[in-house]
Short mmCIF file of C-alpha atoms in Angstrom, two decimals:
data_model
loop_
_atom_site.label_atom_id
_atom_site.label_comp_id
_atom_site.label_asym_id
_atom_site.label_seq_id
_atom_site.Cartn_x
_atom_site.Cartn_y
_atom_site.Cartn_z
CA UNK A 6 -36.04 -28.91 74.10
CA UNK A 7 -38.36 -27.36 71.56
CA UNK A 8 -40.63 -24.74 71.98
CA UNK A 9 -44.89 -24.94 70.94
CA UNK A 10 -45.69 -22.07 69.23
CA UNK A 11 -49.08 -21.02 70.87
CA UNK A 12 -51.02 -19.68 67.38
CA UNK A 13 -53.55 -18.06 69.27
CA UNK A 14 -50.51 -16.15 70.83
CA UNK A 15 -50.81 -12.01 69.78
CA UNK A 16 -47.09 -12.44 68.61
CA UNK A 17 -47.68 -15.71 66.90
CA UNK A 18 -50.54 -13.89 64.56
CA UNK A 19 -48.53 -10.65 63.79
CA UNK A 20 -45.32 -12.42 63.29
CA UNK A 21 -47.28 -14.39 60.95
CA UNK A 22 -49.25 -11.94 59.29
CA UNK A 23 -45.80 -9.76 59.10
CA UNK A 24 -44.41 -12.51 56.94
CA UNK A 25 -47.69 -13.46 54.65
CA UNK A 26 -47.84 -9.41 53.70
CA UNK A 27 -43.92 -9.38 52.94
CA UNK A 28 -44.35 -12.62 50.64
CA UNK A 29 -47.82 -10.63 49.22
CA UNK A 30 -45.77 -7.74 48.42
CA UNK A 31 -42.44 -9.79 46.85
CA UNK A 32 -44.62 -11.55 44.59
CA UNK A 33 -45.94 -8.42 43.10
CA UNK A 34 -42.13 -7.82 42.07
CA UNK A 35 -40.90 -11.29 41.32
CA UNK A 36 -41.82 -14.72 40.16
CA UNK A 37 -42.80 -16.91 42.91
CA UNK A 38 -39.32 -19.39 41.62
CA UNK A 39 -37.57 -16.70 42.47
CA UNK A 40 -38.60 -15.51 45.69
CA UNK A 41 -36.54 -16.92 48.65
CA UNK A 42 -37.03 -17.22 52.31
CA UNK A 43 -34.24 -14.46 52.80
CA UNK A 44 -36.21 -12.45 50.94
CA UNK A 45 -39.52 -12.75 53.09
CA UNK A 46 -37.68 -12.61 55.90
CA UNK A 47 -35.64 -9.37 55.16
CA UNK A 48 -39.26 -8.11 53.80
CA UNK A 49 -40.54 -8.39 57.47
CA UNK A 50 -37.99 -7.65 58.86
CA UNK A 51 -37.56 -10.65 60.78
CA UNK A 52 -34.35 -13.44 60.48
CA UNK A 53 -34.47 -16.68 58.99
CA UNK A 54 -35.16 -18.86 61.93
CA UNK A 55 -38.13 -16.65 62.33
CA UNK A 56 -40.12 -17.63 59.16
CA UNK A 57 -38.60 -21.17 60.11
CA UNK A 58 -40.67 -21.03 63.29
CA UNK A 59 -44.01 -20.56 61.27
CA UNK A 60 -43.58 -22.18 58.08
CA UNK A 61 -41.62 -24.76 56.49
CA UNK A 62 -40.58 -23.37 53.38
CA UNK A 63 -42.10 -20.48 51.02
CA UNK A 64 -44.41 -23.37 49.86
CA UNK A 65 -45.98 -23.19 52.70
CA UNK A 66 -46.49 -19.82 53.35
CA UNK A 67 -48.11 -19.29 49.65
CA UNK A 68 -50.40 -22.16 50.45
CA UNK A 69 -51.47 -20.30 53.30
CA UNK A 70 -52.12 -17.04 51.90
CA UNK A 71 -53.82 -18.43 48.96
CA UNK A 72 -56.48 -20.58 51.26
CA UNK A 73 -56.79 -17.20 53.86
CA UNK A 74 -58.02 -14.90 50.80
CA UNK A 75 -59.78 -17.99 49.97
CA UNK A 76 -61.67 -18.64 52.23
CA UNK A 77 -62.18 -14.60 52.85
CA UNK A 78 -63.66 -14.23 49.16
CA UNK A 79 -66.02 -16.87 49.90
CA UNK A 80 -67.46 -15.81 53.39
CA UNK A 81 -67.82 -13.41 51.86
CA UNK A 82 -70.19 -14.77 49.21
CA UNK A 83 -71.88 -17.26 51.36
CA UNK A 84 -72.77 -14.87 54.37
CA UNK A 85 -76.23 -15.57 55.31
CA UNK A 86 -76.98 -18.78 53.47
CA UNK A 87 -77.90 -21.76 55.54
CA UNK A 88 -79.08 -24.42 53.13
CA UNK A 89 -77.27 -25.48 49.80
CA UNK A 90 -80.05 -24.17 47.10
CA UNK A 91 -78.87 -22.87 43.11
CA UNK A 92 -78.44 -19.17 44.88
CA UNK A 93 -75.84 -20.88 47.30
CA UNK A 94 -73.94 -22.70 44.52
CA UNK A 95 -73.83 -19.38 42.30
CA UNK A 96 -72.70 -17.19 45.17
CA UNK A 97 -70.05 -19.90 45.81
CA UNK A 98 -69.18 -20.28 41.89
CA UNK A 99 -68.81 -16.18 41.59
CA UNK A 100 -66.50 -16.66 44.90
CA UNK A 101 -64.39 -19.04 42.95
CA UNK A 102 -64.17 -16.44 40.23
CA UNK A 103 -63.15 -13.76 42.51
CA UNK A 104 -60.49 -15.88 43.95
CA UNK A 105 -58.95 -16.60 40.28
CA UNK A 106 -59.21 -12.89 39.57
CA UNK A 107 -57.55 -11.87 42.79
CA UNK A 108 -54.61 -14.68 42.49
CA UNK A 109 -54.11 -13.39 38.87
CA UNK A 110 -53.66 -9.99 40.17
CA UNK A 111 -51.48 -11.01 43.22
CA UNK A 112 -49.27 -12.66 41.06
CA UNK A 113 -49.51 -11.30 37.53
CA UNK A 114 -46.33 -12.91 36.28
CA UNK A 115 -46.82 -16.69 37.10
CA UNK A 116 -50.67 -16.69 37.39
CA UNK A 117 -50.75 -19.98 35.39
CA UNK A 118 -48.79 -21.86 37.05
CA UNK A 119 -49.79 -20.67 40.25
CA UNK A 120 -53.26 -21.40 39.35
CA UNK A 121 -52.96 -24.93 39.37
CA UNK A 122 -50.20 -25.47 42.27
CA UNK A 123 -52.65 -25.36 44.91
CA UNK A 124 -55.94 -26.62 42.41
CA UNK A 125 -56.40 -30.24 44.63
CA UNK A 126 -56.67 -28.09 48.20
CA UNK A 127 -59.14 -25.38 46.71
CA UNK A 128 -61.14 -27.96 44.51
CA UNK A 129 -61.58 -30.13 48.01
CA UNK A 130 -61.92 -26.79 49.97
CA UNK A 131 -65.38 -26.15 47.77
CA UNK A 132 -66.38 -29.69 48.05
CA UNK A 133 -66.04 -29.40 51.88
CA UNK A 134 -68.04 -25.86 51.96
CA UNK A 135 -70.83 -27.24 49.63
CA UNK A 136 -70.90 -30.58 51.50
CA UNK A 137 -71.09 -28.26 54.86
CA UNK A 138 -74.87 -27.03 53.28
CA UNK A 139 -76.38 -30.50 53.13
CA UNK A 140 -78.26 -31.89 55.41
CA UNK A 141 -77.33 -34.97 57.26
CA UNK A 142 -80.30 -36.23 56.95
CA UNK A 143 -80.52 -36.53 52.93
CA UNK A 144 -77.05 -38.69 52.96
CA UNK A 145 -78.73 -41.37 55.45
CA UNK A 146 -81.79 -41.02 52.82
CA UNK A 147 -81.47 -44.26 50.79
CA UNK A 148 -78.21 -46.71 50.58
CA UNK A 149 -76.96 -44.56 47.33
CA UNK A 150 -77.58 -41.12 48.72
CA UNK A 151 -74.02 -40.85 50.30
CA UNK A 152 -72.63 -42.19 47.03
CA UNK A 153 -74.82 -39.44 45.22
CA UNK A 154 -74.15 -36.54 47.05
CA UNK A 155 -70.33 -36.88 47.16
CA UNK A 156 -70.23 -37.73 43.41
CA UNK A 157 -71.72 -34.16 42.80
CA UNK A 158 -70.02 -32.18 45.25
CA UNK A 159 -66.59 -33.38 43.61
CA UNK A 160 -68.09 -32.96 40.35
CA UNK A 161 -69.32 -29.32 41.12
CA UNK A 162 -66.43 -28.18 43.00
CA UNK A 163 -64.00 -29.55 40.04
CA UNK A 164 -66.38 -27.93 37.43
CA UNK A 165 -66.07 -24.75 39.49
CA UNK A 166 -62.71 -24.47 39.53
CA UNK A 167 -61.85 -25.12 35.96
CA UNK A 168 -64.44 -23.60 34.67
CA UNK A 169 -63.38 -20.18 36.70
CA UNK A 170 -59.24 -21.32 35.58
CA UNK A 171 -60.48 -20.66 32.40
CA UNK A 172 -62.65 -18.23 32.30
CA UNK A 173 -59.98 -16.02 34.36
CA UNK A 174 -56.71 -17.70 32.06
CA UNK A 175 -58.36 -15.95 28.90
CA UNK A 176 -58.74 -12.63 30.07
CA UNK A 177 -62.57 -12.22 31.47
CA UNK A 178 -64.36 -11.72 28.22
CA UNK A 179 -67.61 -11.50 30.68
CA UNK A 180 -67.72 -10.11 33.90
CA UNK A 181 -68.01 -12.64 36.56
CA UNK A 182 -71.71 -12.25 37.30
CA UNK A 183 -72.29 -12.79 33.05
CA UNK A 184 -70.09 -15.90 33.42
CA UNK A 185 -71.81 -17.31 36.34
CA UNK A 186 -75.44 -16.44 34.91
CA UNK A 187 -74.30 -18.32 31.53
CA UNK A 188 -72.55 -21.47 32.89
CA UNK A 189 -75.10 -22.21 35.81
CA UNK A 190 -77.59 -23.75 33.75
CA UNK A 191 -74.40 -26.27 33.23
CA UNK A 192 -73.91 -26.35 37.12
CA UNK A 193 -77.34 -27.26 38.35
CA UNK A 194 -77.63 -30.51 36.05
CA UNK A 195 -74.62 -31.69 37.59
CA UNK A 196 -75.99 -30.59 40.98
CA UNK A 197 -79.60 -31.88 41.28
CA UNK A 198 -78.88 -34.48 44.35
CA UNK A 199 -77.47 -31.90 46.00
CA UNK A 200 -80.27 -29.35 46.69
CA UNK A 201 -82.90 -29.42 49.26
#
């Protein structure tokens, strides 16, 4: 018979969390290749079949930590905006930054190729969040509308994300807020059928 983890479950969550902060910690020391699930699970202290009960592989639990801070970095940045408008996209562009800065600190050894393991889930993670902004309303405006909006959301959040890869990859000539102020001009052409 197998056993449902409940995730809402107290032990579920620090179990969890116990594991994401040993695998945090471990990749400060070591490239990601060479990080195992032993060594998570010695890290927190917990056995093997423990990390097997909440994640699949240390695939897995990196994916997870890296859409948690995330999606953290860009609450963050999006807190009190309601409607998609250029000060929404910019707060959601210096979010992207932060997230490339963070990762490149988290795992200073194997940034690059970090950077672009996970690149599909985050770049459809920002199209989701800006496509969250937009009213329903505007997509049933004409027959092309839906075809419009998507078309720029996926351009945007792509644009986004490389733009922020880069930025980040050659050492953050600018400080983030520079960057943003620069590029958005770029942005906003890209993102006219998106705005109210």
């Amino acid at each position: 018979m197998t056993i449902k983890k409940n995730d809402a479950d107290p032990r579920v969550v620090r179990t969890r969390r116990l594991l994401q902060d040993a695998f945090a910690s471990l990749t400060q020391e070591k490239d990601f290749e060479s990080i195992t699930v032993k060594d998570i699970a010695e890290r927190a202290t917990v056995n093997r079949a423990t990390f097997y009960a909440h994640f699949v592989d240390k695939f897995e639990i990196l994916e997870a930590k890296l859409m948690e801070s995330f999606m953290t970095i860009i609450n963050r940045r999006i807190d009190g905006h309601e409607v998609l408008t250029e000060d929404t996209i910019q707060s959601i562009f210096l979010g992207v930054c932060d997230f490339h800065e963070g990762l490149s600190t988290m795992c200073k050894r194997r940034y690059t190729s970090l950077g672009s393991v996970f690149e599909i889930q985050i770049k459809e993670r920002i199209q989701s969040i800006l496509l969250s902004f937009i009213n329903k309303d505007k997509m049933r405006s004409s027959p092309n509308a839906h075809f419009l909006v998507n078309t720029s959301s996926v351009m945007l959040s792509w644009g986004m994300y490389g733009a922020a890869y880069v930025w980040n990859n050659e050492g953050r000539q600018l400080s983030a807020e520079s960057f943003v102020k620069q590029t958005m001009p770029l942005m906003m052409n890209g993102a006219k059928e998106l705005l109210e």
